[in-house]
Amino acid sequence: MRVKKAIFPVGGLGTRFLPATKALPKEMLPVVDKPLIQYAVEEASAAGITEFIFVTGRNKTAIEDHFDHSTELESVLTAKGKHDALKLVQEMMREPGSVSYVRQQEPAGLGHAVWCARNLVGDEPVAILLADDLIKGPSALQEMISAYEGGNMVAVMDVDPSETAAYGIITAGKDDGRQIEVKDVIEKPAPDKAPSNLAVVGRYIIEPQLFEQLGTQDEGAGGEIQLTDSLAARIGKAPFTAMRFSGTRFDCGSKLGFLQANIAFALDRADLSDDLRQWLKDADLG
Ligand code: G1P
């Protein structure tokens, strides 16, 4: 089923990365030389998404600027004959009118952020990408869209059983190794309460009916309006599937995951990999 719109919730405060995120949106933190949000947008584009909806907040204007022309920069690069850099900043531009912004006026949770985009989505399924979850390899969203036949879908991966309190955790039904029927999902259960160690990673496709559910504004874990709770409430009314994606996910909401992502992505870059690999071998880091 065709999915052409995607929501990018980018209103979070990024407190785990202070002081870096005091004035800089956390989604603008770079992995090597590209902001996290650009990776998410590129993954969505690779999956055929043509309409990009950002749910922003105060202090997030750097994201809007990033996806707009920088006329001064472009004229300097042109004048100096820096064609590669010019191509880089021009090629990342989206078609005029394909990017919209709506503000989440208060940090009331992921479910609330998604609900804020309802009028821009209308009556069709929509993808959601959390830029903190950086996925290296084939577009996870593309894998999901190829298999999507309606209802709700989440990406999942196995996590260490000690880490369940950081994720939405599913109860699995029928499992063909790639797609799993979701019988239940709960937000951030303690390890002794977790039904499995299959954790939701920040990629979703939701049916339009989910917005009505989100509109009830029921608070869940952490006093926030949770997307997970609305997904759970739709079980039995709409199909709910989890997808094991084939890429590698980095938790760029954590410092360790962010550092690991930088190393993994740099090792894949022709201009950096040899020197970095050599340095990692030679340096007495331990
Ligand atoms: C959010 C979701 C959670 C999901 C996670 C994936 O939590 O609420 O269900 O497992 O993203 O990264 P957050 O990390 O924003 O606390």
PDB file of C-alpha atoms and ligand atoms in Angstrom:
ATOM      1  CA  MET A   1       0.000   0.000   0.000  1.00  0.00           C
ATOM      2  CA  ARG A   2       1.350   3.403  -0.951  1.00  0.00           C
ATOM      3  CA  VAL A   3       2.495   5.653   1.905  1.00  0.00           C
ATOM      4  CA  LYS A   4       3.552   9.097   0.764  1.00  0.00           C
ATOM      5  CA  LYS A   5       3.690  11.174   3.947  1.00  0.00           C
ATOM      6  CA  ALA A   6       6.015  10.963   6.922  1.00  0.00           C
ATOM      7  CA  ILE A   7       6.031  12.685  10.301  1.00  0.00           C
ATOM      8  CA  PHE A   8       9.310  13.598  11.990  1.00  0.00           C
ATOM      9  CA  PRO A   9       8.749  14.474  15.658  1.00  0.00           C
ATOM     10  CA  VAL A  10      11.602  16.866  16.440  1.00  0.00           C
ATOM     11  CA  GLY A  11      10.222  18.852  19.361  1.00  0.00           C
ATOM     12  CA  GLY A  12      12.160  17.059  22.126  1.00  0.00           C
ATOM     13  CA  LEU A  13      14.504  19.030  24.354  1.00  0.00           C
ATOM     14  CA  GLY A  14      17.498  16.702  24.049  1.00  0.00           C
ATOM     15  CA  THR A  15      18.443  17.007  27.712  1.00  0.00           C
ATOM     16  CA  ARG A  16      20.690  13.938  27.495  1.00  0.00           C
ATOM     17  CA  PHE A  17      23.060  15.875  25.241  1.00  0.00           C
ATOM     18  CA  LEU A  18      23.414  19.077  27.241  1.00  0.00           C
ATOM     19  CA  PRO A  19      25.264  21.358  26.927  1.00  0.00           C
ATOM     20  CA  ALA A  20      25.494  20.596  23.168  1.00  0.00           C
ATOM     21  CA  THR A  21      21.729  20.844  22.806  1.00  0.00           C
ATOM     22  CA  LYS A  22      21.209  24.047  24.769  1.00  0.00           C
ATOM     23  CA  ALA A  23      20.863  26.103  21.585  1.00  0.00           C
ATOM     24  CA  LEU A  24      21.240  23.354  18.950  1.00  0.00           C
ATOM     25  CA  PRO A  25      18.345  20.960  18.229  1.00  0.00           C
ATOM     26  CA  LYS A  26      19.464  17.409  19.088  1.00  0.00           C
ATOM     27  CA  GLU A  27      18.351  16.280  15.623  1.00  0.00           C
ATOM     28  CA  MET A  28      21.048  18.556  14.171  1.00  0.00           C
ATOM     29  CA  LEU A  29      23.862  16.659  15.912  1.00  0.00           C
ATOM     30  CA  PRO A  30      26.059  15.272  13.131  1.00  0.00           C
ATOM     31  CA  VAL A  31      27.098  11.687  12.583  1.00  0.00           C
ATOM     32  CA  VAL A  32      30.366  12.277  10.749  1.00  0.00           C
ATOM     33  CA  ASP A  33      29.195  15.360   8.817  1.00  0.00           C
ATOM     34  CA  LYS A  34      25.465  14.916   8.359  1.00  0.00           C
ATOM     35  CA  PRO A  35      22.766  15.820  10.913  1.00  0.00           C
ATOM     36  CA  LEU A  36      20.675  12.985  12.314  1.00  0.00           C
ATOM     37  CA  ILE A  37      17.513  14.483  10.862  1.00  0.00           C
ATOM     38  CA  GLN A  38      18.956  14.382   7.350  1.00  0.00           C
ATOM     39  CA  TYR A  39      19.625  10.649   7.639  1.00  0.00           C
ATOM     40  CA  ALA A  40      15.978  10.150   8.624  1.00  0.00           C
ATOM     41  CA  VAL A  41      14.729  12.269   5.720  1.00  0.00           C
ATOM     42  CA  GLU A  42      16.963  10.348   3.297  1.00  0.00           C
ATOM     43  CA  GLU A  43      15.696   7.014   4.622  1.00  0.00           C
ATOM     44  CA  ALA A  44      12.128   8.246   4.091  1.00  0.00           C
ATOM     45  CA  SER A  45      12.914   9.471   0.564  1.00  0.00           C
ATOM     46  CA  ALA A  46      14.453   6.117  -0.283  1.00  0.00           C
ATOM     47  CA  ALA A  47      11.156   4.564   0.802  1.00  0.00           C
ATOM     48  CA  GLY A  48       9.164   6.727  -1.621  1.00  0.00           C
ATOM     49  CA  ILE A  49       7.997   9.381   0.863  1.00  0.00           C
ATOM     50  CA  THR A  50       7.276  12.673  -0.919  1.00  0.00           C
ATOM     51  CA  GLU A  51       5.702  14.768   1.854  1.00  0.00           C
ATOM     52  CA  PHE A  52       7.684  15.544   4.970  1.00  0.00           C
ATOM     53  CA  ILE A  53       5.963  16.834   8.102  1.00  0.00           C
ATOM     54  CA  PHE A  54       8.136  18.087  10.950  1.00  0.00           C
ATOM     55  CA  VAL A  55       6.611  18.494  14.376  1.00  0.00           C
ATOM     56  CA  THR A  56       8.931  21.077  15.841  1.00  0.00           C
ATOM     57  CA  GLY A  57       9.111  23.178  18.977  1.00  0.00           C
ATOM     58  CA  ARG A  58      10.638  26.428  20.092  1.00  0.00           C
ATOM     59  CA  ASN A  59      14.406  26.711  19.441  1.00  0.00           C
ATOM     60  CA  LYS A  60      14.219  24.348  16.466  1.00  0.00           C
ATOM     61  CA  THR A  61      14.498  26.837  13.613  1.00  0.00           C
ATOM     62  CA  ALA A  62      17.918  25.429  12.654  1.00  0.00           C
ATOM     63  CA  ILE A  63      16.039  22.416  11.241  1.00  0.00           C
ATOM     64  CA  GLU A  64      13.886  24.605   8.989  1.00  0.00           C
ATOM     65  CA  ASP A  65      16.979  26.494   7.836  1.00  0.00           C
ATOM     66  CA  HIS A  66      18.785  23.238   7.124  1.00  0.00           C
ATOM     67  CA  PHE A  67      16.152  22.167   4.616  1.00  0.00           C
ATOM     68  CA  ASP A  68      16.000  25.583   2.917  1.00  0.00           C
ATOM     69  CA  HIS A  69      18.395  27.343   0.561  1.00  0.00           C
ATOM     70  CA  SER A  70      21.299  29.156   2.128  1.00  0.00           C
ATOM     71  CA  THR A  71      21.651  31.776  -0.597  1.00  0.00           C
ATOM     72  CA  GLU A  72      24.748  33.387   0.898  1.00  0.00           C
ATOM     73  CA  LEU A  73      26.545  30.055   1.254  1.00  0.00           C
ATOM     74  CA  GLU A  74      25.545  28.966  -2.240  1.00  0.00           C
ATOM     75  CA  SER A  75      26.767  32.199  -3.841  1.00  0.00           C
ATOM     76  CA  VAL A  76      30.108  31.986  -1.989  1.00  0.00           C
ATOM     77  CA  LEU A  77      30.562  28.345  -3.031  1.00  0.00           C
ATOM     78  CA  THR A  78      29.690  29.290  -6.621  1.00  0.00           C
ATOM     79  CA  ALA A  79      32.120  32.221  -6.636  1.00  0.00           C
ATOM     80  CA  LYS A  80      34.916  30.069  -5.214  1.00  0.00           C
ATOM     81  CA  GLY A  81      34.262  27.238  -7.656  1.00  0.00           C
ATOM     82  CA  LYS A  82      33.561  24.736  -4.843  1.00  0.00           C
ATOM     83  CA  HIS A  83      31.315  22.632  -7.017  1.00  0.00           C
ATOM     84  CA  ASP A  84      31.247  19.496  -4.893  1.00  0.00           C
ATOM     85  CA  ALA A  85      30.165  21.370  -1.777  1.00  0.00           C
ATOM     86  CA  LEU A  86      27.594  23.294  -3.803  1.00  0.00           C
ATOM     87  CA  LYS A  87      26.169  20.076  -5.239  1.00  0.00           C
ATOM     88  CA  LEU A  88      25.984  18.609  -1.733  1.00  0.00           C
ATOM     89  CA  VAL A  89      23.905  21.470  -0.314  1.00  0.00           C
ATOM     90  CA  GLN A  90      21.702  21.741  -3.384  1.00  0.00           C
ATOM     91  CA  GLU A  91      20.978  18.056  -3.819  1.00  0.00           C
ATOM     92  CA  MET A  92      19.603  17.704  -0.303  1.00  0.00           C
ATOM     93  CA  MET A  93      16.823  20.194  -1.079  1.00  0.00           C
ATOM     94  CA  ARG A  94      13.319  18.758  -1.329  1.00  0.00           C
ATOM     95  CA  GLU A  95      10.765  19.726  -3.926  1.00  0.00           C
ATOM     96  CA  PRO A  96       9.192  23.128  -3.140  1.00  0.00           C
ATOM     97  CA  GLY A  97       6.088  22.695  -1.001  1.00  0.00           C
ATOM     98  CA  SER A  98       6.910  19.161   0.119  1.00  0.00           C
ATOM     99  CA  VAL A  99       8.104  20.068   3.621  1.00  0.00           C
ATOM    100  CA  SER A 100       5.696  21.336   6.281  1.00  0.00           C
ATOM    101  CA  TYR A 101       6.195  22.352   9.865  1.00  0.00           C
ATOM    102  CA  VAL A 102       3.808  22.351  12.754  1.00  0.00           C
ATOM    103  CA  ARG A 103       4.708  23.232  16.318  1.00  0.00           C
ATOM    104  CA  GLN A 104       4.100  21.102  19.351  1.00  0.00           C
ATOM    105  CA  GLN A 105       3.524  23.834  21.905  1.00  0.00           C
ATOM    106  CA  GLU A 106       4.464  21.736  24.930  1.00  0.00           C
ATOM    107  CA  PRO A 107       6.582  18.591  25.327  1.00  0.00           C
ATOM    108  CA  ALA A 108       3.608  16.357  26.201  1.00  0.00           C
ATOM    109  CA  GLY A 109       4.979  13.129  24.712  1.00  0.00           C
ATOM    110  CA  LEU A 110       5.502  11.361  21.401  1.00  0.00           C
ATOM    111  CA  GLY A 111       1.798  10.570  20.991  1.00  0.00           C
ATOM    112  CA  HIS A 112       0.958  14.231  21.442  1.00  0.00           C
ATOM    113  CA  ALA A 113       3.628  15.261  18.906  1.00  0.00           C
ATOM    114  CA  VAL A 114       2.193  12.889  16.307  1.00  0.00           C
ATOM    115  CA  TRP A 115      -1.357  14.073  17.039  1.00  0.00           C
ATOM    116  CA  CYS A 116      -0.217  17.660  16.363  1.00  0.00           C
ATOM    117  CA  ALA A 117       0.341  16.632  12.716  1.00  0.00           C
ATOM    118  CA  ARG A 118      -3.203  15.277  12.208  1.00  0.00           C
ATOM    119  CA  ASN A 119      -4.502  18.091   9.993  1.00  0.00           C
ATOM    120  CA  LEU A 120      -1.515  17.802   7.676  1.00  0.00           C
ATOM    121  CA  VAL A 121      -2.011  14.066   7.271  1.00  0.00           C
ATOM    122  CA  GLY A 122      -5.742  13.702   6.638  1.00  0.00           C
ATOM    123  CA  ASP A 123      -7.316  10.387   5.758  1.00  0.00           C
ATOM    124  CA  GLU A 124      -4.356   8.234   4.749  1.00  0.00           C
ATOM    125  CA  PRO A 125      -1.660   6.102   6.363  1.00  0.00           C
ATOM    126  CA  VAL A 126       1.465   7.952   7.421  1.00  0.00           C
ATOM    127  CA  ALA A 127       4.985   6.942   8.430  1.00  0.00           C
ATOM    128  CA  ILE A 128       6.720   8.214  11.557  1.00  0.00           C
ATOM    129  CA  LEU A 129      10.505   8.355  11.894  1.00  0.00           C
ATOM    130  CA  LEU A 130      12.401   9.161  15.085  1.00  0.00           C
ATOM    131  CA  ALA A 131      15.749  10.633  14.074  1.00  0.00           C
ATOM    132  CA  ASP A 132      17.404   9.391  17.298  1.00  0.00           C
ATOM    133  CA  ASP A 133      17.140   5.883  15.933  1.00  0.00           C
ATOM    134  CA  LEU A 134      19.700   5.909  13.162  1.00  0.00           C
ATOM    135  CA  ILE A 135      19.559   2.845  10.926  1.00  0.00           C
ATOM    136  CA  LYS A 136      22.561   1.949   8.831  1.00  0.00           C
ATOM    137  CA  GLY A 137      21.946  -0.196   5.785  1.00  0.00           C
ATOM    138  CA  PRO A 138      18.856  -0.563   3.619  1.00  0.00           C
ATOM    139  CA  SER A 139      15.986   1.844   4.358  1.00  0.00           C
ATOM    140  CA  ALA A 140      14.017   0.205   7.188  1.00  0.00           C
ATOM    141  CA  LEU A 141      10.998   2.280   6.234  1.00  0.00           C
ATOM    142  CA  GLN A 142      11.193   0.963   2.687  1.00  0.00           C
ATOM    143  CA  GLU A 143      11.131  -2.598   4.021  1.00  0.00           C
ATOM    144  CA  MET A 144       8.071  -1.734   6.084  1.00  0.00           C
ATOM    145  CA  ILE A 145       6.196   0.044   3.294  1.00  0.00           C
ATOM    146  CA  SER A 146       6.813  -2.867   0.909  1.00  0.00           C
ATOM    147  CA  ALA A 147       5.076  -5.193   3.363  1.00  0.00           C
ATOM    148  CA  TYR A 148       2.389  -2.777   4.613  1.00  0.00           C
ATOM    149  CA  GLU A 149      -1.191  -3.797   3.930  1.00  0.00           C
ATOM    150  CA  GLY A 150      -3.057  -1.450   6.260  1.00  0.00           C
ATOM    151  CA  GLY A 151      -3.462  -1.048  10.008  1.00  0.00           C
ATOM    152  CA  ASN A 152      -0.442  -0.247  12.142  1.00  0.00           C
ATOM    153  CA  MET A 153       3.147  -1.365  11.789  1.00  0.00           C
ATOM    154  CA  VAL A 154       6.278  -0.869  13.909  1.00  0.00           C
ATOM    155  CA  ALA A 155       9.924  -1.772  13.427  1.00  0.00           C
ATOM    156  CA  VAL A 156      11.312  -4.062  16.130  1.00  0.00           C
ATOM    157  CA  MET A 157      14.619  -5.524  17.218  1.00  0.00           C
ATOM    158  CA  ASP A 158      15.828  -7.787  20.004  1.00  0.00           C
ATOM    159  CA  VAL A 159      17.320  -5.886  22.917  1.00  0.00           C
ATOM    160  CA  ASP A 160      19.081  -7.110  26.006  1.00  0.00           C
ATOM    161  CA  PRO A 161      16.381  -8.113  28.539  1.00  0.00           C
ATOM    162  CA  SER A 162      17.862  -5.616  31.021  1.00  0.00           C
ATOM    163  CA  GLU A 163      17.012  -2.726  28.664  1.00  0.00           C
ATOM    164  CA  THR A 164      13.246  -3.129  28.263  1.00  0.00           C
ATOM    165  CA  ALA A 165      12.473  -0.029  30.372  1.00  0.00           C
ATOM    166  CA  ALA A 166      13.821   2.146  27.556  1.00  0.00           C
ATOM    167  CA  TYR A 167      11.403   0.896  24.875  1.00  0.00           C
ATOM    168  CA  GLY A 168       7.937  -0.054  23.812  1.00  0.00           C
ATOM    169  CA  ILE A 169       7.915  -3.857  24.137  1.00  0.00           C
ATOM    170  CA  ILE A 170       5.629  -6.139  22.141  1.00  0.00           C
ATOM    171  CA  THR A 171       3.908  -9.417  22.882  1.00  0.00           C
ATOM    172  CA  ALA A 172       4.489 -11.482  19.761  1.00  0.00           C
ATOM    173  CA  GLY A 173       1.907 -13.679  18.076  1.00  0.00           C
ATOM    174  CA  LYS A 174       2.501 -15.395  14.733  1.00  0.00           C
ATOM    175  CA  ASP A 175       6.105 -14.838  13.677  1.00  0.00           C
ATOM    176  CA  ASP A 176       7.492 -15.713  10.239  1.00  0.00           C
ATOM    177  CA  GLY A 177      10.987 -14.541  11.152  1.00  0.00           C
ATOM    178  CA  ARG A 178      10.501 -11.154   9.542  1.00  0.00           C
ATOM    179  CA  GLN A 179       6.937 -10.071  10.199  1.00  0.00           C
ATOM    180  CA  ILE A 180       5.368 -10.598  13.578  1.00  0.00           C
ATOM    181  CA  GLU A 181       1.748 -10.286  14.630  1.00  0.00           C
ATOM    182  CA  VAL A 182       1.589  -7.871  17.571  1.00  0.00           C
ATOM    183  CA  LYS A 183      -0.776  -9.067  20.295  1.00  0.00           C
ATOM    184  CA  ASP A 184       0.071  -6.301  22.735  1.00  0.00           C
ATOM    185  CA  VAL A 185       2.565  -3.495  23.251  1.00  0.00           C
ATOM    186  CA  ILE A 186       3.479  -1.725  26.458  1.00  0.00           C
ATOM    187  CA  GLU A 187       5.612   1.331  27.014  1.00  0.00           C
ATOM    188  CA  LYS A 188       8.852   0.977  28.955  1.00  0.00           C
ATOM    189  CA  PRO A 189       8.158  -2.064  31.164  1.00  0.00           C
ATOM    190  CA  ALA A 190      10.686  -2.986  33.857  1.00  0.00           C
ATOM    191  CA  PRO A 191      12.569  -6.182  32.923  1.00  0.00           C
ATOM    192  CA  ASP A 192      10.486  -8.301  35.317  1.00  0.00           C
ATOM    193  CA  LYS A 193       7.245  -6.997  33.749  1.00  0.00           C
ATOM    194  CA  ALA A 194       8.328  -7.172  30.095  1.00  0.00           C
ATOM    195  CA  PRO A 195       6.434  -9.657  27.899  1.00  0.00           C
ATOM    196  CA  SER A 196       9.487 -10.174  25.632  1.00  0.00           C
ATOM    197  CA  ASN A 197      12.696  -8.466  24.610  1.00  0.00           C
ATOM    198  CA  LEU A 198      11.302  -7.366  21.231  1.00  0.00           C
ATOM    199  CA  ALA A 199      11.616  -3.598  21.317  1.00  0.00           C
ATOM    200  CA  VAL A 200       9.981  -0.982  19.115  1.00  0.00           C
ATOM    201  CA  VAL A 201      12.522   1.067  17.158  1.00  0.00           C
ATOM    202  CA  GLY A 202      11.489   4.529  15.957  1.00  0.00           C
ATOM    203  CA  ARG A 203       9.828   3.615  12.658  1.00  0.00           C
ATOM    204  CA  TYR A 204       6.056   3.348  12.412  1.00  0.00           C
ATOM    205  CA  ILE A 205       3.317   3.298   9.823  1.00  0.00           C
ATOM    206  CA  ILE A 206      -0.019   4.279  11.307  1.00  0.00           C
ATOM    207  CA  GLU A 207      -3.589   4.203  10.025  1.00  0.00           C
ATOM    208  CA  PRO A 208      -5.505   7.513  10.060  1.00  0.00           C
ATOM    209  CA  GLN A 209      -7.896   6.190  12.746  1.00  0.00           C
ATOM    210  CA  LEU A 210      -5.012   6.310  15.218  1.00  0.00           C
ATOM    211  CA  PHE A 211      -5.293  10.091  15.357  1.00  0.00           C
ATOM    212  CA  GLU A 212      -8.770   9.804  16.926  1.00  0.00           C
ATOM    213  CA  GLN A 213      -7.315   7.510  19.546  1.00  0.00           C
ATOM    214  CA  LEU A 214      -4.459   9.943  20.202  1.00  0.00           C
ATOM    215  CA  GLY A 215      -7.035  12.722  20.481  1.00  0.00           C
ATOM    216  CA  THR A 216      -8.347  11.222  23.722  1.00  0.00           C
ATOM    217  CA  GLN A 217      -5.084  12.589  25.197  1.00  0.00           C
ATOM    218  CA  ASP A 218      -4.800   9.845  27.794  1.00  0.00           C
ATOM    219  CA  GLU A 219      -1.523  10.072  29.671  1.00  0.00           C
ATOM    220  CA  GLY A 220       0.589   6.967  30.060  1.00  0.00           C
ATOM    221  CA  ALA A 221       4.128   6.129  31.192  1.00  0.00           C
ATOM    222  CA  GLY A 222       6.020   9.150  32.524  1.00  0.00           C
ATOM    223  CA  GLY A 223       2.817  11.269  32.536  1.00  0.00           C
ATOM    224  CA  GLU A 224       3.156  11.645  28.746  1.00  0.00           C
ATOM    225  CA  ILE A 225       0.739  10.938  25.909  1.00  0.00           C
ATOM    226  CA  GLN A 226       2.294   7.791  24.493  1.00  0.00           C
ATOM    227  CA  LEU A 227       2.042   6.626  20.900  1.00  0.00           C
ATOM    228  CA  THR A 228       2.458   3.095  22.249  1.00  0.00           C
ATOM    229  CA  ASP A 229      -0.782   3.311  24.282  1.00  0.00           C
ATOM    230  CA  SER A 230      -2.834   4.376  21.270  1.00  0.00           C
ATOM    231  CA  LEU A 231      -1.334   1.590  19.181  1.00  0.00           C
ATOM    232  CA  ALA A 232      -2.258  -0.879  21.919  1.00  0.00           C
ATOM    233  CA  ALA A 233      -5.809   0.510  22.070  1.00  0.00           C
ATOM    234  CA  ARG A 234      -6.296  -0.221  18.353  1.00  0.00           C
ATOM    235  CA  ILE A 235      -5.416  -3.919  18.710  1.00  0.00           C
ATOM    236  CA  GLY A 236      -8.411  -6.005  17.682  1.00  0.00           C
ATOM    237  CA  LYS A 237      -9.800  -3.118  15.610  1.00  0.00           C
ATOM    238  CA  ALA A 238      -7.004  -2.940  13.039  1.00  0.00           C
ATOM    239  CA  PRO A 239      -4.145  -5.278  12.024  1.00  0.00           C
ATOM    240  CA  PHE A 240      -0.918  -4.645  13.918  1.00  0.00           C
ATOM    241  CA  THR A 241       2.380  -5.966  12.589  1.00  0.00           C
ATOM    242  CA  ALA A 242       5.990  -5.671  13.679  1.00  0.00           C
ATOM    243  CA  MET A 243       8.830  -5.843  11.187  1.00  0.00           C
ATOM    244  CA  ARG A 244      12.355  -7.046  11.830  1.00  0.00           C
ATOM    245  CA  PHE A 245      14.365  -4.733   9.586  1.00  0.00           C
ATOM    246  CA  SER A 246      17.671  -5.769   8.078  1.00  0.00           C
ATOM    247  CA  GLY A 247      19.827  -2.700   8.886  1.00  0.00           C
ATOM    248  CA  THR A 248      21.774  -1.944  12.057  1.00  0.00           C
ATOM    249  CA  ARG A 249      20.225   0.503  14.497  1.00  0.00           C
ATOM    250  CA  PHE A 250      22.214   2.982  16.548  1.00  0.00           C
ATOM    251  CA  ASP A 251      20.612   4.623  19.566  1.00  0.00           C
ATOM    252  CA  CYS A 252      21.725   8.188  18.927  1.00  0.00           C
ATOM    253  CA  GLY A 253      19.624   9.356  21.856  1.00  0.00           C
ATOM    254  CA  SER A 254      22.400   7.954  24.046  1.00  0.00           C
ATOM    255  CA  LYS A 255      25.989   9.154  24.120  1.00  0.00           C
ATOM    256  CA  LEU A 256      27.408   5.671  23.647  1.00  0.00           C
ATOM    257  CA  GLY A 257      25.154   4.902  20.681  1.00  0.00           C
ATOM    258  CA  PHE A 258      25.985   8.268  19.152  1.00  0.00           C
ATOM    259  CA  LEU A 259      29.740   7.619  19.430  1.00  0.00           C
ATOM    260  CA  GLN A 260      29.326   4.113  18.003  1.00  0.00           C
ATOM    261  CA  ALA A 261      27.325   5.518  15.081  1.00  0.00           C
ATOM    262  CA  ASN A 262      30.044   8.050  14.320  1.00  0.00           C
ATOM    263  CA  ILE A 263      32.690   5.344  14.221  1.00  0.00           C
ATOM    264  CA  ALA A 264      30.587   2.886  12.197  1.00  0.00           C
ATOM    265  CA  PHE A 265      29.551   5.490   9.613  1.00  0.00           C
ATOM    266  CA  ALA A 266      33.089   6.895   9.371  1.00  0.00           C
ATOM    267  CA  LEU A 267      34.508   3.409   8.801  1.00  0.00           C
ATOM    268  CA  ASP A 268      32.198   3.167   5.816  1.00  0.00           C
ATOM    269  CA  ARG A 269      33.402   6.384   4.250  1.00  0.00           C
ATOM    270  CA  ALA A 270      36.014   6.155   1.513  1.00  0.00           C
ATOM    271  CA  ASP A 271      37.616   9.459   2.599  1.00  0.00           C
ATOM    272  CA  LEU A 272      37.995   8.392   6.243  1.00  0.00           C
ATOM    273  CA  SER A 273      37.977   4.642   6.649  1.00  0.00           C
ATOM    274  CA  ASP A 274      41.661   3.802   6.039  1.00  0.00           C
ATOM    275  CA  ASP A 275      43.025   6.501   8.324  1.00  0.00           C
ATOM    276  CA  LEU A 276      40.469   5.873  11.042  1.00  0.00           C
ATOM    277  CA  ARG A 277      40.968   2.107  10.937  1.00  0.00           C
ATOM    278  CA  GLN A 278      44.716   2.594  11.212  1.00  0.00           C
ATOM    279  CA  TRP A 279      44.316   5.001  14.123  1.00  0.00           C
ATOM    280  CA  LEU A 280      41.955   2.617  15.928  1.00  0.00           C
ATOM    281  CA  LYS A 281      44.577  -0.131  15.530  1.00  0.00           C
ATOM    282  CA  ASP A 282      47.555   1.971  16.588  1.00  0.00           C
ATOM    283  CA  ALA A 283      46.137   4.121  19.347  1.00  0.00           C
ATOM    284  CA  ASP A 284      46.470   2.766  22.828  1.00  0.00           C
ATOM    285  CA  LEU A 285      42.856   3.529  23.701  1.00  0.00           C
ATOM    286  CA  GLY A 286      42.146   1.159  26.548  1.00  0.00           C
TER     287      GLY A 286
HETATM  288  C1  G1P B   1      10.115   6.158  21.992  1.00  0.00           C
HETATM  289  C2  G1P B   1       8.875   5.285  22.107  1.00  0.00           C
HETATM  290  C3  G1P B   1       9.257   3.847  22.465  1.00  0.00           C
HETATM  291  C4  G1P B   1      10.247   3.316  21.451  1.00  0.00           C
HETATM  292  C5  G1P B   1      11.466   4.262  21.347  1.00  0.00           C
HETATM  293  C6  G1P B   1      12.391   3.826  20.235  1.00  0.00           C
HETATM  294  O1  G1P B   1      10.676   6.288  23.276  1.00  0.00           O
HETATM  295  O2  G1P B   1       8.001   5.836  23.086  1.00  0.00           O
HETATM  296  O3  G1P B   1       8.115   3.022  22.487  1.00  0.00           O
HETATM  297  O4  G1P B   1      10.666   2.025  21.804  1.00  0.00           O
HETATM  298  O5  G1P B   1      11.049   5.603  21.085  1.00  0.00           O
HETATM  299  O6  G1P B   1      13.544   4.616  20.225  1.00  0.00           O
HETATM  300  P1  G1P B   1      11.790   7.403  23.640  1.00  0.00           P
HETATM  301  O7  G1P B   1      13.114   6.852  23.205  1.00  0.00           O
HETATM  302  O8  G1P B   1      11.409   8.639  22.886  1.00  0.00           O
HETATM  303  O9  G1P B   1      11.717   7.574  25.122  1.00  0.00           O
END
